[in-house]
Amino acid sequence: MALYVQKFGGTSVGSVERIKAVAEKVKGFRDQGHQIVVVVSAMSGETNRLIEMASQINEEPTPREMDMLVSTGEQVTISLLAMALHQLGVKATSYTGAQIGIRTDSAHTRARIQQIETDELRADLDEGKVVVVAGFQGVDSEGNITTLGRGGSDTTGVALAAALKADECQIYTDVDGVYTTDPRVCAKARRLESITVEEMLEMASLGSKVLQIRAVEFAGKYNVPLRVLSSFEDGPGTLITADEEISNMEEPLISGIAFNNNEAKLTVLSTPDVPGVASRILGPISDANIEVDMIVQNVAPTGGYTDFTFTVAKNDFRQTQRILQEQVIPSLGGGEVRGDDKIAKVSLVGVGMRSHAGVASRMFRVLADEGINIRMVSTSEIKISVVIDEKFLELAVRSLHTAFGLDKADVSEEH
Ligand code: ADP
Ligand code: ASP
Ligand code: MG
C-alpha cells in the first residue's frame, strides 16, 4: 500500500465527462488499497475566463480581490470530483486550501506556501477516504485567500506530497510526460524516461510550462519523487529525479529545449560608459517591482558611449518603457530608448554541457544556417539561451532539436 498525491490539471478536469473519468481512475488506485490525495485545477479556460471578467471592470484590481476571484475555479472542480467519487461508492471529502491548512505568505497572486497542517488529512486517509484538495490556493495569517501563481496547482501537489512524505507525487496532464521540447511545437519531440531536478528547474524557468517552477523547487528541496503522466492513457510518464546517474545513462549533450515568447527587449542607446550607469538604469525598474531577466551591456570604444539591453515580461513592457523615458533618460542626461516585444528566447538545457565544450558554437551555427539572427545570448553551466525574432521561434526549436540529435526517430540517442 502506498500513499500517492495525484494532481489533475485543467484539461484533465475540463468537462463533467472528464471529471467522471478522473474519479474512475482514482477509484482504480483506491481499489488497489492505496491512500490517495487528489489535487485538482480549475476546468481548462476557467482561470483565464475569470481574469478576463475582472479586466472588464478594472484594469488594476487589487491582488486580494483577484485571489478571491480566481480561487473559485478550483472550488468547482473539487466538489464535482468528490460527487463523482461518491457516485462510484468511494468515500471522499473536498477541501479548499484554507480548510486543509495550506498556510502561505500574503503575497497575493504569487504567494509562497509556508506550512501545511496534515492532521486532518491523515485522519481522513486513515478512515479510507480520498482527500480532494483545491490546487493553486492557500490562506495567509490574516485569513485572506491567496493563490500561488499560474500553474500553481502543481506546487500544491508537490507541497502536499512533501508534507505527507508521500511515496510519489503524480502530475496527470494532457501529455504523457516531459518531452525534449513542447510536443505541440515540435512533432519530433520525444518523451524522456527521466530528467534531473536541476534540468527540470531550468526547463521550467526558461518557459516549459509542463511543471510550475516552484513545484520542481519543492521536489528538489524535500526529495519528493515526482512523475508527470497522461490523464488519458496508461504509461510510465517521466520521472523527475535528483539522481543524475539514472537520468543520463547515455550522457546526452542536451536533454531538452525550452522557449518563451512572453518577454520583451529594451535597449538604452548611447549611455555614458561610466560606473553606476547600470544601476541607474535598473534601479527604477526594480523599484517598480519589475523583474529583469537577461542583461547585456556592450563594450564601449575607449571613453565612449555604450548600449544597455535587457528583457522583461511582455506584461511589463509598456511600463518599463515609460520608466526609461520619464526617469532614466533624464537621470542619465541623455540617451535613446528602443523597445521590441516581438522576440523569443530559445534555450538548450542539459547537464551533459558541463563536460562538453562547443555547444554554443554548434547552436550558433545551426541558427546561422537557417538565417536566424541572434540578438542576445546568456549562458550558465547547464544552459544556453538566445534571444531571436519571434517569427523564427518554431524554426529555431525544430532545427536545434534535429541538430542536437533529439528527434524521435533517432534511436541512437535514446536514453
Ligand atoms: P495542466 O493544465 O495539466 O497543468 P499545462 O498546460 O499547464 O497542463 O502543461 C502541459 C502542457 O505543457 C502540454 O500540453 C505542453 O504543450 C506543454 N509543454 C511545454 N513544454 C513541454 C515539455 N518539454 N514536455 C511536455 N509538455 C510541454
Ligand atoms: N487554475 C490555475 C491556472 O490556470 C492553476 C493551475 O491550473 O495550476 O493557472
Ligand atoms: Mg499546468
Coordinates of C-alpha atoms and ligand atoms in Angstrom, one line a residue:
M1 CA 0.0 0.0 0.0
A2 CA 1.4 3.4 -1.0
L3 CA 0.4 7.0 -0.4
Y4 CA 0.1 9.0 -3.6
V5 CA -0.7 12.6 -4.2
Q6 CA -2.2 12.9 -7.7
K7 CA -2.7 16.2 -9.3
F8 CA -5.0 16.6 -12.3
G9 CA -4.7 19.7 -14.5
G10 CA -7.2 21.9 -16.2
T11 CA -7.7 19.8 -19.4
S12 CA -8.0 16.6 -17.3
V13 CA -11.0 18.1 -15.5
G14 CA -12.2 20.2 -18.4
S15 CA -15.7 18.7 -18.6
V16 CA -18.1 16.7 -16.5
E17 CA -17.2 13.6 -18.5
R18 CA -13.6 14.1 -17.8
I19 CA -14.2 14.7 -14.1
K20 CA -16.0 11.3 -14.1
A21 CA -13.1 9.7 -15.9
V22 CA -10.7 11.1 -13.2
A23 CA -13.0 9.6 -10.5
E24 CA -12.8 6.2 -12.2
K25 CA -9.0 6.5 -12.3
V26 CA -8.8 7.4 -8.7
K27 CA -11.1 4.6 -7.7
G28 CA -8.8 2.2 -9.5
F29 CA -5.9 3.2 -7.2
R30 CA -8.2 3.0 -4.1
D31 CA -9.3 -0.4 -5.1
Q32 CA -5.6 -1.5 -5.1
G33 CA -5.5 -0.3 -1.5
H34 CA -3.5 2.9 -2.0
Q35 CA -4.2 6.0 0.0
I36 CA -4.9 8.9 -2.3
V37 CA -4.9 12.7 -2.0
V38 CA -6.1 14.3 -5.2
V39 CA -5.3 17.9 -6.1
V40 CA -7.3 19.5 -8.9
S41 CA -7.0 22.6 -11.0
A42 CA -9.9 24.7 -12.3
M43 CA -11.6 23.4 -15.5
S44 CA -9.5 24.4 -18.5
G45 CA -10.0 28.0 -19.6
E46 CA -11.8 28.9 -16.4
T47 CA -9.0 30.8 -14.7
N48 CA -8.5 32.8 -17.9
R49 CA -12.2 33.5 -18.1
L50 CA -12.2 34.9 -14.5
I51 CA -9.2 37.1 -15.1
E52 CA -10.8 38.4 -18.3
M53 CA -14.0 39.3 -16.5
A54 CA -12.0 41.2 -13.9
S55 CA -10.2 43.2 -16.6
Q56 CA -13.5 44.3 -18.0
I57 CA -14.3 46.0 -14.6
N58 CA -10.9 47.3 -13.5
E59 CA -7.6 47.5 -15.2
E60 CA -5.7 47.1 -12.0
P61 CA -7.9 45.2 -9.5
T62 CA -6.4 44.7 -6.0
P63 CA -4.5 41.5 -5.8
R64 CA -6.6 40.4 -2.8
E65 CA -9.8 40.5 -4.8
M66 CA -8.1 38.8 -7.7
D67 CA -7.2 35.9 -5.5
M68 CA -10.8 35.8 -4.1
L69 CA -12.0 35.6 -7.7
V70 CA -9.6 33.1 -9.3
S71 CA -9.6 30.7 -6.4
T72 CA -13.2 29.9 -7.2
G73 CA -12.3 27.9 -10.2
E74 CA -10.8 25.1 -8.2
Q75 CA -13.7 25.1 -5.7
V76 CA -15.9 24.0 -8.6
T77 CA -13.8 21.0 -9.6
I78 CA -13.1 19.7 -6.0
S79 CA -16.8 19.5 -5.3
L80 CA -17.7 17.9 -8.6
L81 CA -14.9 15.4 -8.3
A82 CA -15.9 14.4 -4.7
M83 CA -19.5 14.0 -6.0
A84 CA -18.3 11.8 -8.9
L85 CA -16.3 9.7 -6.4
H86 CA -19.4 9.3 -4.2
Q87 CA -21.3 8.2 -7.2
L88 CA -18.8 5.3 -7.6
G89 CA -19.1 4.4 -4.0
V90 CA -15.8 5.9 -3.0
K91 CA -15.6 7.8 0.3
A92 CA -14.2 11.3 -0.4
T93 CA -14.2 14.8 1.0
S94 CA -13.3 18.0 -0.7
Y95 CA -11.4 20.8 0.9
T96 CA -10.3 24.3 -0.1
G97 CA -6.7 25.3 0.6
A98 CA -7.7 27.2 3.7
Q99 CA -9.8 24.4 5.1
I100 CA -7.0 21.9 4.8
G101 CA -4.5 24.3 6.3
I102 CA -2.2 25.4 3.4
R103 CA -0.7 28.4 5.0
T104 CA 1.1 31.0 2.8
D105 CA 2.6 34.4 3.0
S106 CA 0.5 37.4 2.0
A107 CA 2.0 38.0 -1.5
H108 CA -1.4 37.8 -3.3
T109 CA -1.3 36.2 -6.8
R110 CA 2.2 34.8 -6.2
A111 CA 2.1 33.6 -2.6
R112 CA 4.5 31.0 -1.2
I113 CA 3.5 28.1 0.9
Q114 CA 5.0 28.3 4.4
Q115 CA 3.4 25.4 6.2
I116 CA 0.8 22.7 5.7
E117 CA -1.2 21.1 8.5
T118 CA -1.6 17.4 8.0
D119 CA -3.6 16.2 11.0
E120 CA -7.0 16.3 9.3
L121 CA -5.6 14.9 6.1
R122 CA -4.1 12.0 7.9
A123 CA -7.3 11.3 9.8
D124 CA -9.3 11.2 6.6
L125 CA -6.8 9.0 4.9
D126 CA -6.8 6.6 7.8
E127 CA -10.6 6.4 7.6
G128 CA -10.1 5.2 4.0
K129 CA -11.3 8.5 2.4
V130 CA -9.9 10.1 -0.7
V131 CA -9.0 13.6 0.2
V132 CA -9.7 16.1 -2.7
V133 CA -7.8 19.4 -2.3
A134 CA -8.2 22.6 -4.3
G135 CA -4.9 23.4 -6.1
F136 CA -3.4 26.8 -6.5
Q137 CA -4.7 28.3 -3.3
G138 CA -3.9 28.8 0.4
V139 CA -4.6 31.2 3.2
D140 CA -2.5 33.8 4.9
S141 CA -2.1 34.6 8.6
E142 CA -5.0 37.1 8.4
G143 CA -7.3 34.5 6.9
N144 CA -7.2 36.0 3.3
I145 CA -7.4 33.6 0.4
T146 CA -4.1 33.6 -1.6
T147 CA -3.1 32.0 -4.8
L148 CA 0.3 30.6 -5.9
G149 CA 0.8 31.9 -9.4
R150 CA -0.3 30.5 -12.7
G151 CA 0.2 26.7 -12.9
G152 CA 0.3 26.7 -9.0
S153 CA -1.7 23.5 -8.6
D154 CA 1.5 21.6 -9.4
T155 CA 3.0 23.3 -6.4
T156 CA 0.1 22.4 -4.2
G157 CA 0.5 18.8 -5.2
V158 CA 4.2 18.6 -4.6
A159 CA 4.0 20.5 -1.3
L160 CA 1.3 18.1 0.0
A161 CA 3.4 15.2 -1.1
A162 CA 6.3 16.6 0.8
A163 CA 4.3 17.3 4.0
L164 CA 2.8 13.8 3.9
K165 CA 6.0 12.1 2.9
A166 CA 4.1 10.5 0.1
D167 CA 5.6 7.7 -1.9
E168 CA 5.1 9.7 -5.1
C169 CA 3.6 12.9 -6.4
Q170 CA 2.0 12.2 -9.8
I171 CA 1.2 15.1 -12.1
Y172 CA -1.5 14.0 -14.5
T173 CA -1.8 16.2 -17.5
D174 CA -2.7 16.3 -21.3
V175 CA 0.7 15.0 -22.4
D176 CA 2.2 11.7 -21.4
G177 CA 5.4 13.0 -19.8
V178 CA 8.1 15.6 -20.1
Y179 CA 9.3 15.9 -23.7
T180 CA 12.6 17.0 -25.2
T181 CA 10.6 20.1 -26.1
D182 CA 7.0 21.1 -26.3
P183 CA 5.4 18.4 -28.4
R184 CA 2.9 21.0 -29.7
V185 CA 5.6 22.9 -31.4
C186 CA 7.9 20.1 -32.5
A187 CA 6.2 16.9 -33.7
K188 CA 9.5 15.1 -33.4
A189 CA 9.8 15.8 -29.7
R190 CA 10.5 12.7 -27.6
R191 CA 9.2 11.7 -24.2
L192 CA 12.0 11.5 -21.6
E193 CA 12.1 8.5 -19.3
S194 CA 13.6 10.7 -16.7
I195 CA 15.1 14.1 -16.2
T196 CA 17.2 15.6 -13.4
V197 CA 15.6 18.1 -10.9
E198 CA 18.3 20.5 -12.0
E199 CA 17.4 20.3 -15.7
M200 CA 13.7 20.4 -15.0
L201 CA 14.3 23.6 -12.9
E202 CA 16.0 25.2 -15.9
M203 CA 13.3 23.9 -18.4
A204 CA 10.5 25.3 -16.2
S205 CA 12.2 28.6 -15.5
L206 CA 13.0 29.0 -19.2
G207 CA 9.4 28.6 -20.3
S208 CA 8.3 24.9 -20.4
K209 CA 5.0 25.2 -18.6
V210 CA 4.5 21.4 -18.1
L211 CA 5.5 22.0 -14.4
Q212 CA 5.4 25.1 -12.4
I213 CA 9.0 26.0 -11.3
R214 CA 8.1 26.2 -7.6
A215 CA 6.8 22.6 -7.8
V216 CA 10.2 21.5 -9.1
E217 CA 11.9 23.5 -6.4
F218 CA 9.9 21.8 -3.7
A219 CA 10.5 18.4 -5.2
G220 CA 14.3 19.1 -5.1
K221 CA 14.3 20.6 -1.6
Y222 CA 12.2 17.9 0.0
N223 CA 13.3 15.0 -2.1
V224 CA 9.8 14.3 -3.4
P225 CA 9.6 11.6 -6.1
L226 CA 7.8 13.4 -8.8
R227 CA 6.3 12.0 -12.0
V228 CA 4.5 13.6 -15.0
L229 CA 1.9 11.3 -16.6
S230 CA -1.0 11.3 -19.0
S231 CA -4.5 11.6 -17.6
F232 CA -5.9 9.9 -20.7
E233 CA -3.7 6.9 -21.3
D234 CA -1.6 4.5 -19.2
G235 CA 2.2 4.7 -19.4
P236 CA 5.3 5.3 -17.3
G237 CA 5.5 9.0 -17.8
T238 CA 8.6 10.9 -16.9
L239 CA 10.4 10.7 -13.5
I240 CA 12.0 13.8 -12.2
T241 CA 14.9 12.6 -10.2
A242 CA 17.8 14.1 -8.2
D243 CA 19.9 11.2 -9.4
E244 CA 22.0 12.1 -12.5
E245 CA 23.1 8.5 -12.9
I246 CA 19.5 7.3 -13.7
S247 CA 18.7 10.3 -15.8
N248 CA 21.8 10.4 -18.0
M249 CA 22.9 6.9 -18.7
E250 CA 23.9 7.8 -22.2
E251 CA 25.1 11.3 -21.3
P252 CA 23.3 13.2 -24.0
L253 CA 24.7 16.6 -24.5
I254 CA 21.3 18.3 -24.4
S255 CA 18.3 17.0 -22.6
G256 CA 15.7 19.5 -23.8
I257 CA 14.9 22.8 -25.5
A258 CA 12.8 25.3 -23.7
F259 CA 11.4 28.5 -25.2
N260 CA 9.5 31.6 -24.1
N261 CA 7.8 34.3 -26.2
N262 CA 6.5 36.2 -23.2
E263 CA 9.4 38.6 -22.9
A264 CA 10.2 42.0 -24.5
K265 CA 13.5 43.6 -25.0
L266 CA 14.5 47.2 -24.2
T267 CA 17.7 49.0 -25.2
V268 CA 19.1 52.3 -23.9
L269 CA 21.3 53.5 -26.6
S270 CA 24.3 55.9 -26.1
T271 CA 24.5 55.7 -22.4
P272 CA 27.8 57.1 -20.9
D273 CA 30.2 54.3 -20.2
V274 CA 31.0 55.2 -16.5
P275 CA 30.5 53.4 -13.2
G276 CA 26.9 53.4 -11.9
V277 CA 25.0 53.6 -15.1
A278 CA 23.7 50.0 -15.0
S279 CA 22.3 50.7 -11.5
R280 CA 20.8 54.0 -12.6
I281 CA 19.0 52.2 -15.4
L282 CA 17.8 49.2 -13.5
G283 CA 17.2 50.8 -10.1
P284 CA 13.9 52.5 -11.0
I285 CA 12.8 49.3 -12.8
S286 CA 13.3 47.2 -9.7
D287 CA 11.7 49.9 -7.6
A288 CA 8.6 49.3 -9.7
N289 CA 8.8 45.6 -8.8
I290 CA 9.5 44.7 -12.4
E291 CA 11.7 41.6 -12.8
V292 CA 14.5 41.8 -15.3
D293 CA 15.7 38.6 -17.0
M294 CA 18.6 38.8 -19.5
I295 CA 21.0 41.8 -19.4
V296 CA 23.7 42.7 -22.0
Q297 CA 26.0 45.7 -21.9
N298 CA 28.2 46.3 -24.9
V299 CA 31.9 47.1 -24.5
A300 CA 32.4 50.7 -25.4
P301 CA 35.2 52.1 -27.5
T302 CA 37.5 53.9 -25.2
G303 CA 36.0 56.8 -23.4
G304 CA 32.8 56.5 -25.3
Y305 CA 29.2 55.6 -25.0
T306 CA 27.7 52.2 -24.7
D307 CA 24.3 50.4 -25.2
F308 CA 22.5 48.6 -22.5
T309 CA 19.9 45.9 -23.3
F310 CA 17.7 43.9 -21.0
T311 CA 14.5 41.8 -21.2
V312 CA 11.3 42.0 -19.0
A313 CA 8.0 40.1 -19.2
K314 CA 5.8 41.3 -22.0
N315 CA 3.2 42.4 -19.5
D316 CA 5.7 44.9 -18.1
F317 CA 6.9 46.2 -21.4
R318 CA 4.9 49.5 -21.6
Q319 CA 5.5 50.4 -18.0
T320 CA 9.2 49.7 -18.4
Q321 CA 9.4 51.8 -21.5
R322 CA 7.7 54.7 -19.6
I323 CA 10.1 54.5 -16.7
L324 CA 13.1 54.6 -19.0
Q325 CA 11.7 57.6 -20.9
E326 CA 10.5 59.5 -17.9
Q327 CA 13.0 58.7 -15.2
V328 CA 16.1 57.0 -16.5
I329 CA 16.9 59.1 -19.6
P330 CA 16.7 62.4 -17.7
S331 CA 18.8 61.0 -14.9
L332 CA 21.5 59.9 -17.4
G333 CA 21.4 63.2 -19.1
G334 CA 20.7 61.7 -22.5
G335 CA 20.3 58.5 -24.5
E336 CA 17.6 56.9 -26.5
V337 CA 15.2 54.1 -25.7
R338 CA 14.3 51.3 -28.2
G339 CA 11.9 48.5 -27.5
D340 CA 10.9 45.3 -29.2
D341 CA 8.2 42.9 -28.0
K342 CA 8.4 40.6 -30.9
I343 CA 11.2 38.4 -29.6
A344 CA 11.5 34.9 -28.3
K345 CA 14.1 33.2 -26.1
V346 CA 15.2 29.7 -27.0
S347 CA 17.3 27.7 -24.6
L348 CA 19.2 24.5 -24.7
V349 CA 19.3 22.6 -21.4
G350 CA 21.4 19.7 -20.3
V351 CA 23.8 18.6 -17.5
G352 CA 25.8 17.0 -20.3
M353 CA 27.0 20.5 -21.3
R354 CA 29.2 20.6 -18.2
S355 CA 31.6 18.1 -19.7
H356 CA 31.4 19.1 -23.4
A357 CA 32.7 22.2 -25.0
G358 CA 31.4 23.7 -28.2
V359 CA 27.6 23.5 -27.5
A360 CA 27.3 27.3 -28.0
S361 CA 29.2 27.4 -31.3
R362 CA 27.2 24.5 -32.6
M363 CA 24.0 26.2 -31.6
F364 CA 25.1 29.4 -33.3
R365 CA 26.0 27.6 -36.5
V366 CA 22.6 25.9 -36.7
L367 CA 20.8 29.2 -36.3
A368 CA 23.1 30.9 -38.8
D369 CA 22.4 28.2 -41.4
E370 CA 18.7 29.0 -41.0
G371 CA 19.4 32.7 -41.4
I372 CA 18.3 33.4 -37.9
N373 CA 19.9 36.4 -36.3
I374 CA 20.9 36.2 -32.6
R375 CA 20.0 39.3 -30.6
M376 CA 21.2 38.3 -27.1
V377 CA 23.0 35.4 -25.5
S378 CA 23.2 34.2 -22.0
T379 CA 24.8 31.0 -20.6
S380 CA 25.1 29.1 -17.3
E381 CA 26.7 25.8 -16.5
I382 CA 23.8 23.7 -17.9
K383 CA 22.0 26.1 -20.3
I384 CA 22.5 28.4 -23.2
S385 CA 19.8 30.9 -24.1
V386 CA 19.5 33.1 -27.2
V387 CA 17.0 35.8 -28.0
I388 CA 15.8 35.9 -31.6
D389 CA 13.0 37.4 -33.5
E390 CA 9.7 35.8 -32.5
K391 CA 8.8 34.8 -36.1
F392 CA 11.7 32.4 -36.1
L393 CA 10.8 30.6 -32.9
E394 CA 9.4 27.4 -34.3
L395 CA 12.1 27.1 -37.0
A396 CA 14.8 27.6 -34.4
V397 CA 13.3 25.0 -32.0
R398 CA 12.8 22.4 -34.7
S399 CA 16.2 22.8 -36.3
L400 CA 18.1 22.7 -33.0
H401 CA 16.0 19.7 -32.0
T402 CA 17.2 17.9 -35.1
A403 CA 20.8 19.2 -34.9
F404 CA 21.3 18.1 -31.3
G405 CA 20.0 14.6 -32.0
L406 CA 16.8 14.9 -30.0
D407 CA 14.4 13.8 -32.7
K408 CA 12.1 10.8 -32.0
A409 CA 13.4 8.8 -34.9
D410 CA 17.0 9.0 -33.8
V411 CA 17.2 5.8 -31.6
S412 CA 20.9 6.1 -31.2
E413 CA 20.4 9.0 -28.8
E414 CA 17.6 7.3 -26.8
H415 CA 18.1 7.2 -23.1
Ligands
ADP1 P1 -2.2 21.3 -16.9 O1 -3.4 22.0 -17.2 O2 -2.4 19.8 -16.8 O3 -1.4 21.8 -15.7 P2 -0.3 22.6 -18.7 O4 -1.0 23.2 -19.9 O5 0.0 23.5 -17.6 O6 -1.2 21.4 -18.2 O7 1.0 21.9 -19.1 C1 1.0 20.8 -20.1 C2 1.5 21.4 -21.4 O8 2.8 21.8 -21.3 C3 1.5 20.5 -22.6 O9 0.2 20.4 -23.2 C4 2.5 21.0 -23.5 O10 2.0 21.8 -24.6 C5 3.3 22.0 -22.6 N1 4.8 21.7 -22.6 C6 5.7 22.7 -22.8 N2 6.9 22.2 -22.7 C7 6.8 20.8 -22.6 C8 7.7 19.7 -22.5 N3 9.0 19.9 -22.5 N4 7.2 18.5 -22.3 C9 5.9 18.3 -22.2 N5 4.9 19.3 -22.3 C10 5.4 20.6 -22.5
ASP2 N1 -6.0 27.2 -12.4 C1 -4.7 27.8 -12.2 C2 -4.2 28.3 -13.5 O1 -4.8 28.2 -14.5 C3 -3.8 26.9 -11.5 C4 -3.4 25.6 -12.3 O2 -4.1 25.2 -13.2 O3 -2.4 25.0 -11.9 O4 -3.1 28.8 -13.6
MG3 MG -0.1 23.4 -15.5

